[in-house]
PDB file of C-alpha atoms in Angstrom:
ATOM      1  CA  UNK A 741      16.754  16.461   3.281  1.00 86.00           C
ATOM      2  CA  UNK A 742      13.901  14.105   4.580  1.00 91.00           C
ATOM      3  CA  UNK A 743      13.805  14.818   8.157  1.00 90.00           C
ATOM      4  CA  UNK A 744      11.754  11.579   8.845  1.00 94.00           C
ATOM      5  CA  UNK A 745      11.802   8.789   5.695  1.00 97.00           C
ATOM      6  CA  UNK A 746       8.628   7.258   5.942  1.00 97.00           C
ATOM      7  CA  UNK A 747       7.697   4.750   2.972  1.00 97.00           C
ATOM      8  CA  UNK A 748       5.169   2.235   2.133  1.00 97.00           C
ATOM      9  CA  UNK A 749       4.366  -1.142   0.409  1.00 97.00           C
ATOM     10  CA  UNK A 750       0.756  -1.748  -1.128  1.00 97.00           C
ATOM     11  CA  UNK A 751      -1.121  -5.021  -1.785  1.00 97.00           C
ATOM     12  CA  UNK A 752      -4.407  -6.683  -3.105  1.00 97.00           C
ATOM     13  CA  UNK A 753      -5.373  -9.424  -1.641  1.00 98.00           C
ATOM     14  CA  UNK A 754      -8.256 -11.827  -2.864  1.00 97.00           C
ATOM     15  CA  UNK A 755      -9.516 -13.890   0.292  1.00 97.00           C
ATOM     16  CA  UNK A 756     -12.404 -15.937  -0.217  1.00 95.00           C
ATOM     17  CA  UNK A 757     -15.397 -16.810   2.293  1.00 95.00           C
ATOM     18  CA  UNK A 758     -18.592 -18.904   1.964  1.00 93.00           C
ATOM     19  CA  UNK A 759     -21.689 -17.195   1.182  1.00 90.00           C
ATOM     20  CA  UNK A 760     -22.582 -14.396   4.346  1.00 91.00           C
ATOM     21  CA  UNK A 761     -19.787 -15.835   6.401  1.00 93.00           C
ATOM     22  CA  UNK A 762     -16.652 -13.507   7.803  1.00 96.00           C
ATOM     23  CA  UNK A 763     -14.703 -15.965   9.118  1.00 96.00           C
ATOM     24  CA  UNK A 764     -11.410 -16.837   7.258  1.00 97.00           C
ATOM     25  CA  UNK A 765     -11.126 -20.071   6.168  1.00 96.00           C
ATOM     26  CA  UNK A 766      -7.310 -20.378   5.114  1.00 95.00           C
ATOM     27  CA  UNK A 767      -7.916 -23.300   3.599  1.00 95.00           C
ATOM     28  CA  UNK A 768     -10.996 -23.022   1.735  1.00 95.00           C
ATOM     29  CA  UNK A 769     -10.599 -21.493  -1.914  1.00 94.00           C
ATOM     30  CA  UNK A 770      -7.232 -19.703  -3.025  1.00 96.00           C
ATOM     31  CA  UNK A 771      -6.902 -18.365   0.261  1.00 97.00           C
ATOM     32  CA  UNK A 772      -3.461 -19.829   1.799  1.00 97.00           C
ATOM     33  CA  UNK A 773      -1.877 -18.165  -1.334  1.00 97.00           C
ATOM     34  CA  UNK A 774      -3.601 -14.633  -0.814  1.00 97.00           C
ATOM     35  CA  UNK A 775      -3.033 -14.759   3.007  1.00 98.00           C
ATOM     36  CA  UNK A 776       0.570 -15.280   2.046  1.00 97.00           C
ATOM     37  CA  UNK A 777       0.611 -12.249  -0.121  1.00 97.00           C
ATOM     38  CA  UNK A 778       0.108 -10.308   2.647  1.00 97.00           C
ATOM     39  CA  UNK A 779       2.291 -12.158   5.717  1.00 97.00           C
ATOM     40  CA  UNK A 780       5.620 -12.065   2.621  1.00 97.00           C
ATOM     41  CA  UNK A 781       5.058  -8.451   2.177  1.00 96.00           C
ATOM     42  CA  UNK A 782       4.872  -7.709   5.886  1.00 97.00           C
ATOM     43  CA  UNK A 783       7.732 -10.427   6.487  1.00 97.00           C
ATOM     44  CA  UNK A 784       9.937  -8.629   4.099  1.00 94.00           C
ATOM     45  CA  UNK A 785       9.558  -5.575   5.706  1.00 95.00           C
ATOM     46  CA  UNK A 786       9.886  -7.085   9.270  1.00 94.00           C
ATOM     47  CA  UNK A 787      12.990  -8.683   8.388  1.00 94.00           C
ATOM     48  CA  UNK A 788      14.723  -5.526   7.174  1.00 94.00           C
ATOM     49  CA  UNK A 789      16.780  -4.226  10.256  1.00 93.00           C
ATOM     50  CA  UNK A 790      17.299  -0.548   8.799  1.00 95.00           C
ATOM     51  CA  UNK A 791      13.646   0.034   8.924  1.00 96.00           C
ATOM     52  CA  UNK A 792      10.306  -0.096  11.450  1.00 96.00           C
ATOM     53  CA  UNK A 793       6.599  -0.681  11.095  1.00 96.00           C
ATOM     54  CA  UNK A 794       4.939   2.118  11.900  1.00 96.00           C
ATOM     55  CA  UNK A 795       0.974   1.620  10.387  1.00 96.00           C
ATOM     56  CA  UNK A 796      -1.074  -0.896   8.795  1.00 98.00           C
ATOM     57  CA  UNK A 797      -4.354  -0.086   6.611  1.00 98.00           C
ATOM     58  CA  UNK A 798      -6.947  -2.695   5.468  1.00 98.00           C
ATOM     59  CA  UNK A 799      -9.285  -2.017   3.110  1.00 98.00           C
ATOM     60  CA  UNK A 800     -12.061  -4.542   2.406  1.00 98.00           C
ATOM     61  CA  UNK A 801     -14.865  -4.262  -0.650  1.00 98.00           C
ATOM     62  CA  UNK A 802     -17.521  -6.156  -1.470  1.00 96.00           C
ATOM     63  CA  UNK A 803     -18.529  -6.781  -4.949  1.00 96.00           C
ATOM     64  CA  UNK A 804     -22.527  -5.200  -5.860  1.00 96.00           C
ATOM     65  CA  UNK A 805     -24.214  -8.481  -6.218  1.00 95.00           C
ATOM     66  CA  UNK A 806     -26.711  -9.049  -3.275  1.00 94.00           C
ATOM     67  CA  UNK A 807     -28.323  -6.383  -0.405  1.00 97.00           C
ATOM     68  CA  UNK A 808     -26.597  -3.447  -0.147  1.00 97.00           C
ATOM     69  CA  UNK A 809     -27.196  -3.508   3.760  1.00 97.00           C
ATOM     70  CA  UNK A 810     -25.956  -6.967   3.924  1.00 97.00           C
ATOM     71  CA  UNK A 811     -22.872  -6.283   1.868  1.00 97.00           C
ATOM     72  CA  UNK A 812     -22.383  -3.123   3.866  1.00 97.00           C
ATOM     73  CA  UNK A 813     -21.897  -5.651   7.063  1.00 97.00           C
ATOM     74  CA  UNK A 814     -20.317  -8.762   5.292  1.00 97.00           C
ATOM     75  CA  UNK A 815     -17.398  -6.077   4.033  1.00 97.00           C
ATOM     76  CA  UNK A 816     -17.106  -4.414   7.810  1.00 98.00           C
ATOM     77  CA  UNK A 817     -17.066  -8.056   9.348  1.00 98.00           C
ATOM     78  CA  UNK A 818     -14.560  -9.613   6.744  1.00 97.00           C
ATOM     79  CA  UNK A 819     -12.047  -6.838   7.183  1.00 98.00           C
ATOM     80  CA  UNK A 820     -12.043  -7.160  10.629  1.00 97.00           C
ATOM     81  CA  UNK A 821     -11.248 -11.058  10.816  1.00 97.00           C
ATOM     82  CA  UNK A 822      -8.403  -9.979   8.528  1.00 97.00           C
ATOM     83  CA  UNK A 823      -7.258  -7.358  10.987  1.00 97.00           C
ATOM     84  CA  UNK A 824      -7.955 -10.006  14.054  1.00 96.00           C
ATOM     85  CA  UNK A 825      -5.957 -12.464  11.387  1.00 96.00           C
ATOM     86  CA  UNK A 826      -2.801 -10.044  11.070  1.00 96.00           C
ATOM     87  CA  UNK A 827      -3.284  -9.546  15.054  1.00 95.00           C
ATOM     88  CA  UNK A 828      -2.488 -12.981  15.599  1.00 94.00           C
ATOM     89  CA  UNK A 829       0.326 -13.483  13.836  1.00 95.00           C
ATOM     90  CA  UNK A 830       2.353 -10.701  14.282  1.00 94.00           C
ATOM     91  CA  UNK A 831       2.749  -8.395  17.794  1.00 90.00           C
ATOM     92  CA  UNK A 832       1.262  -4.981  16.383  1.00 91.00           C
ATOM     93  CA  UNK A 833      -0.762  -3.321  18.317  1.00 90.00           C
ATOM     94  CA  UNK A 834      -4.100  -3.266  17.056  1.00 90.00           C
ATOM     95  CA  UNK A 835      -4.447   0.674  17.318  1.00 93.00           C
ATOM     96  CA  UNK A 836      -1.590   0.766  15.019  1.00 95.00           C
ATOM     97  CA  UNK A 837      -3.915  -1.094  12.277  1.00 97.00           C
ATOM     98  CA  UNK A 838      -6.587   0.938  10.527  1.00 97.00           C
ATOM     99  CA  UNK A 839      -9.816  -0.414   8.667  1.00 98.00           C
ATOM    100  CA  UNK A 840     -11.861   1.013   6.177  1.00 98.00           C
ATOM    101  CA  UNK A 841     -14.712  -0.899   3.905  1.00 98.00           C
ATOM    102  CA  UNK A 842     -16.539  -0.445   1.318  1.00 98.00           C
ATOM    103  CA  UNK A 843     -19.895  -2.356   0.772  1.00 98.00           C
ATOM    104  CA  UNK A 844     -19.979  -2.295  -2.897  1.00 98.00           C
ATOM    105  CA  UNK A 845     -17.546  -1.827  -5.673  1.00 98.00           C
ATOM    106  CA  UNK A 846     -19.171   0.243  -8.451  1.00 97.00           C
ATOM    107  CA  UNK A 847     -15.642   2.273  -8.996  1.00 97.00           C
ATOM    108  CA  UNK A 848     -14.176  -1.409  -9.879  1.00 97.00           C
ATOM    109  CA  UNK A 849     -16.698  -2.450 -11.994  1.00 97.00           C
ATOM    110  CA  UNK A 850     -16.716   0.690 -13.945  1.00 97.00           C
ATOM    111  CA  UNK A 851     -13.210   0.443 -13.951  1.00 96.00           C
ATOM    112  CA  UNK A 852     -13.362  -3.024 -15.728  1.00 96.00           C
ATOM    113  CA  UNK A 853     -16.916  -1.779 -17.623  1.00 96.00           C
ATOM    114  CA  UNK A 854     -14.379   0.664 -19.307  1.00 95.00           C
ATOM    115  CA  UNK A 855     -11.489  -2.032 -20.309  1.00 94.00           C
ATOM    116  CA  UNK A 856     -14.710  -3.627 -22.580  1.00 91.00           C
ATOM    117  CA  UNK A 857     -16.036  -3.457 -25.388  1.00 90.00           C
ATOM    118  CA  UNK A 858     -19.636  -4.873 -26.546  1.00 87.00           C
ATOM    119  CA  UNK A 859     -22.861  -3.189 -28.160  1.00 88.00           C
ATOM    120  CA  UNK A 860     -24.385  -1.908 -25.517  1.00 91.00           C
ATOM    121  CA  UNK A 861     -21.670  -0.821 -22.797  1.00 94.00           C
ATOM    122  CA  UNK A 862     -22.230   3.058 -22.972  1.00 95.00           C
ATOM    123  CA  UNK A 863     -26.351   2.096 -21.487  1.00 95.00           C
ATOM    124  CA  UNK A 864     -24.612  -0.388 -18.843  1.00 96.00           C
ATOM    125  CA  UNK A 865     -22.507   2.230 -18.260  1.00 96.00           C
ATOM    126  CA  UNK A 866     -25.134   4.631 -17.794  1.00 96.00           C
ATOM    127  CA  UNK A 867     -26.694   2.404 -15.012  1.00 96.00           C
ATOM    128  CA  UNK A 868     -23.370   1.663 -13.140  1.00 96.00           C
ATOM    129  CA  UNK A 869     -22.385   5.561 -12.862  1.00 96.00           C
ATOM    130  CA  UNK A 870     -25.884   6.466 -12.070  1.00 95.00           C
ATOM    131  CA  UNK A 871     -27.409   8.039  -9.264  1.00 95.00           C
ATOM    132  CA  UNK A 872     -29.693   5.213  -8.151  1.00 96.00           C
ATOM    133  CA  UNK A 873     -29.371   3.082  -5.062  1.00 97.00           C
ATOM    134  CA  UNK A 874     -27.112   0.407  -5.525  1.00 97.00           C
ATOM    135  CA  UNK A 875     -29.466  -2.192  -5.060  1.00 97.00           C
ATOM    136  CA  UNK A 876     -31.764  -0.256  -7.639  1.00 97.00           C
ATOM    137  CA  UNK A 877     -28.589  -0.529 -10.200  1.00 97.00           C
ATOM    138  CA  UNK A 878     -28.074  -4.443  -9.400  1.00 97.00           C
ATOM    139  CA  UNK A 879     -32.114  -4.928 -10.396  1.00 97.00           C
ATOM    140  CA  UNK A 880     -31.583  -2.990 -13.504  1.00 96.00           C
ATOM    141  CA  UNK A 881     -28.698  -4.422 -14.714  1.00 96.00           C
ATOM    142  CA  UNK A 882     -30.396  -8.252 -14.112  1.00 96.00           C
ATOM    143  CA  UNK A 883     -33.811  -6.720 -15.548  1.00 96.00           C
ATOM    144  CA  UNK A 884     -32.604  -5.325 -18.939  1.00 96.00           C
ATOM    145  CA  UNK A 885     -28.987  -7.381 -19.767  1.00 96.00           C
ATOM    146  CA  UNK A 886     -29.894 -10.462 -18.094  1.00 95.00           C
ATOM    147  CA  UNK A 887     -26.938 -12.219 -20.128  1.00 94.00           C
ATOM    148  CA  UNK A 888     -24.072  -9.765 -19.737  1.00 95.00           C
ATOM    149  CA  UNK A 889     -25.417  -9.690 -15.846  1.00 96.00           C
ATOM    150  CA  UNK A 890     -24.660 -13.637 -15.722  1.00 95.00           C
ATOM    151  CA  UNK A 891     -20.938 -12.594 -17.134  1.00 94.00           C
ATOM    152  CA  UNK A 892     -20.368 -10.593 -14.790  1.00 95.00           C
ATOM    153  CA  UNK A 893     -21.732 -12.514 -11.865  1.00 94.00           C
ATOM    154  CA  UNK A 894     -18.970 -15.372 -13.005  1.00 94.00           C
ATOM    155  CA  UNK A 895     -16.308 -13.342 -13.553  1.00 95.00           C
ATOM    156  CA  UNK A 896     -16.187 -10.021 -12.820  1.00 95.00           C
ATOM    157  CA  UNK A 897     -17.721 -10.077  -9.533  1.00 95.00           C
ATOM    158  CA  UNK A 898     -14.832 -12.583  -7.806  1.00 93.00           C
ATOM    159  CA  UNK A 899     -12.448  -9.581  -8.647  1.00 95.00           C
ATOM    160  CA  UNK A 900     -14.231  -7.125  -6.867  1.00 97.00           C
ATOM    161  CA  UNK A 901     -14.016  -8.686  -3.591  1.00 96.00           C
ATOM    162  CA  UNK A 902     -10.813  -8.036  -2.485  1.00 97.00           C
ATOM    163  CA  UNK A 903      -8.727  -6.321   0.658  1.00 98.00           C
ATOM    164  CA  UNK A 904      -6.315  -3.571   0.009  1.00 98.00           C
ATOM    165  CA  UNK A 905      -3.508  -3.282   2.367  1.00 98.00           C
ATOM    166  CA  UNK A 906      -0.818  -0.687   3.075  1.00 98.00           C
ATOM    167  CA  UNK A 907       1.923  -1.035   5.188  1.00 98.00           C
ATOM    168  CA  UNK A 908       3.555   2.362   6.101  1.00 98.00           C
ATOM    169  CA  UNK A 909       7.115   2.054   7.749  1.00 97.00           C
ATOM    170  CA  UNK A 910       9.868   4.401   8.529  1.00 97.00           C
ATOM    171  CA  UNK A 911      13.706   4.521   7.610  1.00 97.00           C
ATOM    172  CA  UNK A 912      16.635   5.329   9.525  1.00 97.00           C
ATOM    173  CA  UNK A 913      19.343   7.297   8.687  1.00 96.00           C
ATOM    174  CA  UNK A 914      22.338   6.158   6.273  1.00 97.00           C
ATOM    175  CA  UNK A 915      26.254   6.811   6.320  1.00 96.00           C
ATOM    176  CA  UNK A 916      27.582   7.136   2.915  1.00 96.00           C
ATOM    177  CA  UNK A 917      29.244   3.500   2.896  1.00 96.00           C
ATOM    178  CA  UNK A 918      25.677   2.022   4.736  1.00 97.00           C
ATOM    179  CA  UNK A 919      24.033   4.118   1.372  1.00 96.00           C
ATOM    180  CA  UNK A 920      26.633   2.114  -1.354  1.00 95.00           C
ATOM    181  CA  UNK A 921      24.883  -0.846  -0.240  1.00 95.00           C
ATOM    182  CA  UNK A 922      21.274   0.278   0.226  1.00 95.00           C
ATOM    183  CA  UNK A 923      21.439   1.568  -3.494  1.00 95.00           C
ATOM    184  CA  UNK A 924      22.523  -1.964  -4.409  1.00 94.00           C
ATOM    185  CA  UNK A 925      19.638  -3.769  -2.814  1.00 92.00           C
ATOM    186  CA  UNK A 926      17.161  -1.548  -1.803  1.00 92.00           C
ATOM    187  CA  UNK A 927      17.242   2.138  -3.279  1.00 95.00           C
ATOM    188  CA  UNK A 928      13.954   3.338  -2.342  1.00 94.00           C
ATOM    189  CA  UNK A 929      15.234   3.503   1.106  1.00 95.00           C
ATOM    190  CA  UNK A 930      17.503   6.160   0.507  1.00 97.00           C
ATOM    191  CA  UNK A 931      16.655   9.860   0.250  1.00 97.00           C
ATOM    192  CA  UNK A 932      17.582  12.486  -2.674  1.00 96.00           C
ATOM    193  CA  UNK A 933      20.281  14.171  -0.225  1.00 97.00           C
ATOM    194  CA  UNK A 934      21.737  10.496   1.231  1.00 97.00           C
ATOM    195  CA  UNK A 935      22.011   9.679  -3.232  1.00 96.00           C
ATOM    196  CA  UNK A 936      23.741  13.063  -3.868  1.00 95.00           C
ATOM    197  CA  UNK A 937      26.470  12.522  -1.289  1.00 96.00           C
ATOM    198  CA  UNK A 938      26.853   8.945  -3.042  1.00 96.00           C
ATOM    199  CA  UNK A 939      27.427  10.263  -5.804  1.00 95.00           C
ATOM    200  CA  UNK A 940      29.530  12.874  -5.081  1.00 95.00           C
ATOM    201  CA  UNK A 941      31.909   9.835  -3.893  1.00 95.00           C
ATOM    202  CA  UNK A 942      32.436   8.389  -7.369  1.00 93.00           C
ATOM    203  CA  UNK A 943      34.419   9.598 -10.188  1.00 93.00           C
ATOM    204  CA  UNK A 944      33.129  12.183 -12.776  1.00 91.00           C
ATOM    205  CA  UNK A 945      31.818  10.467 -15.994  1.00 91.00           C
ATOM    206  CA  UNK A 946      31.858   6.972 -14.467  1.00 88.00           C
ATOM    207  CA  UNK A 947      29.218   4.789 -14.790  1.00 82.00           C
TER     208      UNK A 947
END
């Protein structure tokens, strides 16, 4: 028995923003289409009557190219506009959204450092999981793989500026006919003793 059926919904969202700015733009870039990542997930949620928003977390990171101390602002700022941005559109209380940030991604470029292959990855490698200040690992990196620093600064680095959101919301109870539906469209939203009493409703060996 759940006493309390609490469930959640996760994103990644890729907004965009002009060099040091943390205002969003929702035109500029691909940013209509990540902003609506986000509004559809919390829409769809919203729009389900058997179940309530209770908490919203935002998690912004900034990718390792640039100041640490300026990235360590630029990813506090930007995931506060999109906090202020969620504000605005919906009615949540703002106490009832969290932020976090993190000024650097070195877990996501490790992360995508290990998908690779190329001759010298385990000395890159050796930098990125380091123990050296991050702007000390950015210098390196340019200083001794000048090239595979340009790859990364075109493509890697766009994908490790992003905002991770969870949206935590509870579900009310279910009748046994209210859970025959709910199984149909939306299972997850049942709990292991509301699917046992389900099934103890259908016919041994059926499908």
């Amino acid at each position: 028995v759940e006493g309390l059926k609490t469930r959640t919904e996760k994103g990644c969202a890729f907004i965009d923003f002009p060099v040091n700015d943390a205002i969003i733009h929702e035109t500029y870039s691909n940013n209509a289409t990540e902003l609506n990542k986000i509004t559809q997930t919390i829409d769809a949620i919203r729009n389900d009557s058997n179940v309530t928003i209770t908490h919203i977390s935002i998690h912004g990171y900034a990718s390792p190219d640039g100041p640490y101390q300026l990235n360590e602002r630029l990813s506090r700022e930007r995931t506060q506009a999109l906090k202020e941005y969620v504000c605005r559109l919906y009615t949540f209380n703002p106490t009832d959204i969290h932020t976090s940030h993190t000024p650097e991604d070195w877990e996501g470029f490790e992360a995508l450092l290990t998908d690779t292959t190329f001759q010298r990855k385990e000395a890159v490698m050796k930098i990125v999981t380091g123990n050296l200040h991050p702007d000390r690992k950015e210098e390196k990196l340019k200083k001794q793989f000048p090239a595979f620093y340009r790859f990364v600064l075109e493509h890697w680095f766009t994908l490790l500026r992003h905002s991770d959101y969870t949206i935590e919301y509870r579900v009310r109870p279910f009748s046994v006919e209210e859970s025959r539906n709910v199984f149909a469209t939306n299972p997850k939203n049942l709990s292991l003793e509301e699917m046992f009493r389900l099934a103890l409703t259908c016919t041994p060996g059926s499908e």
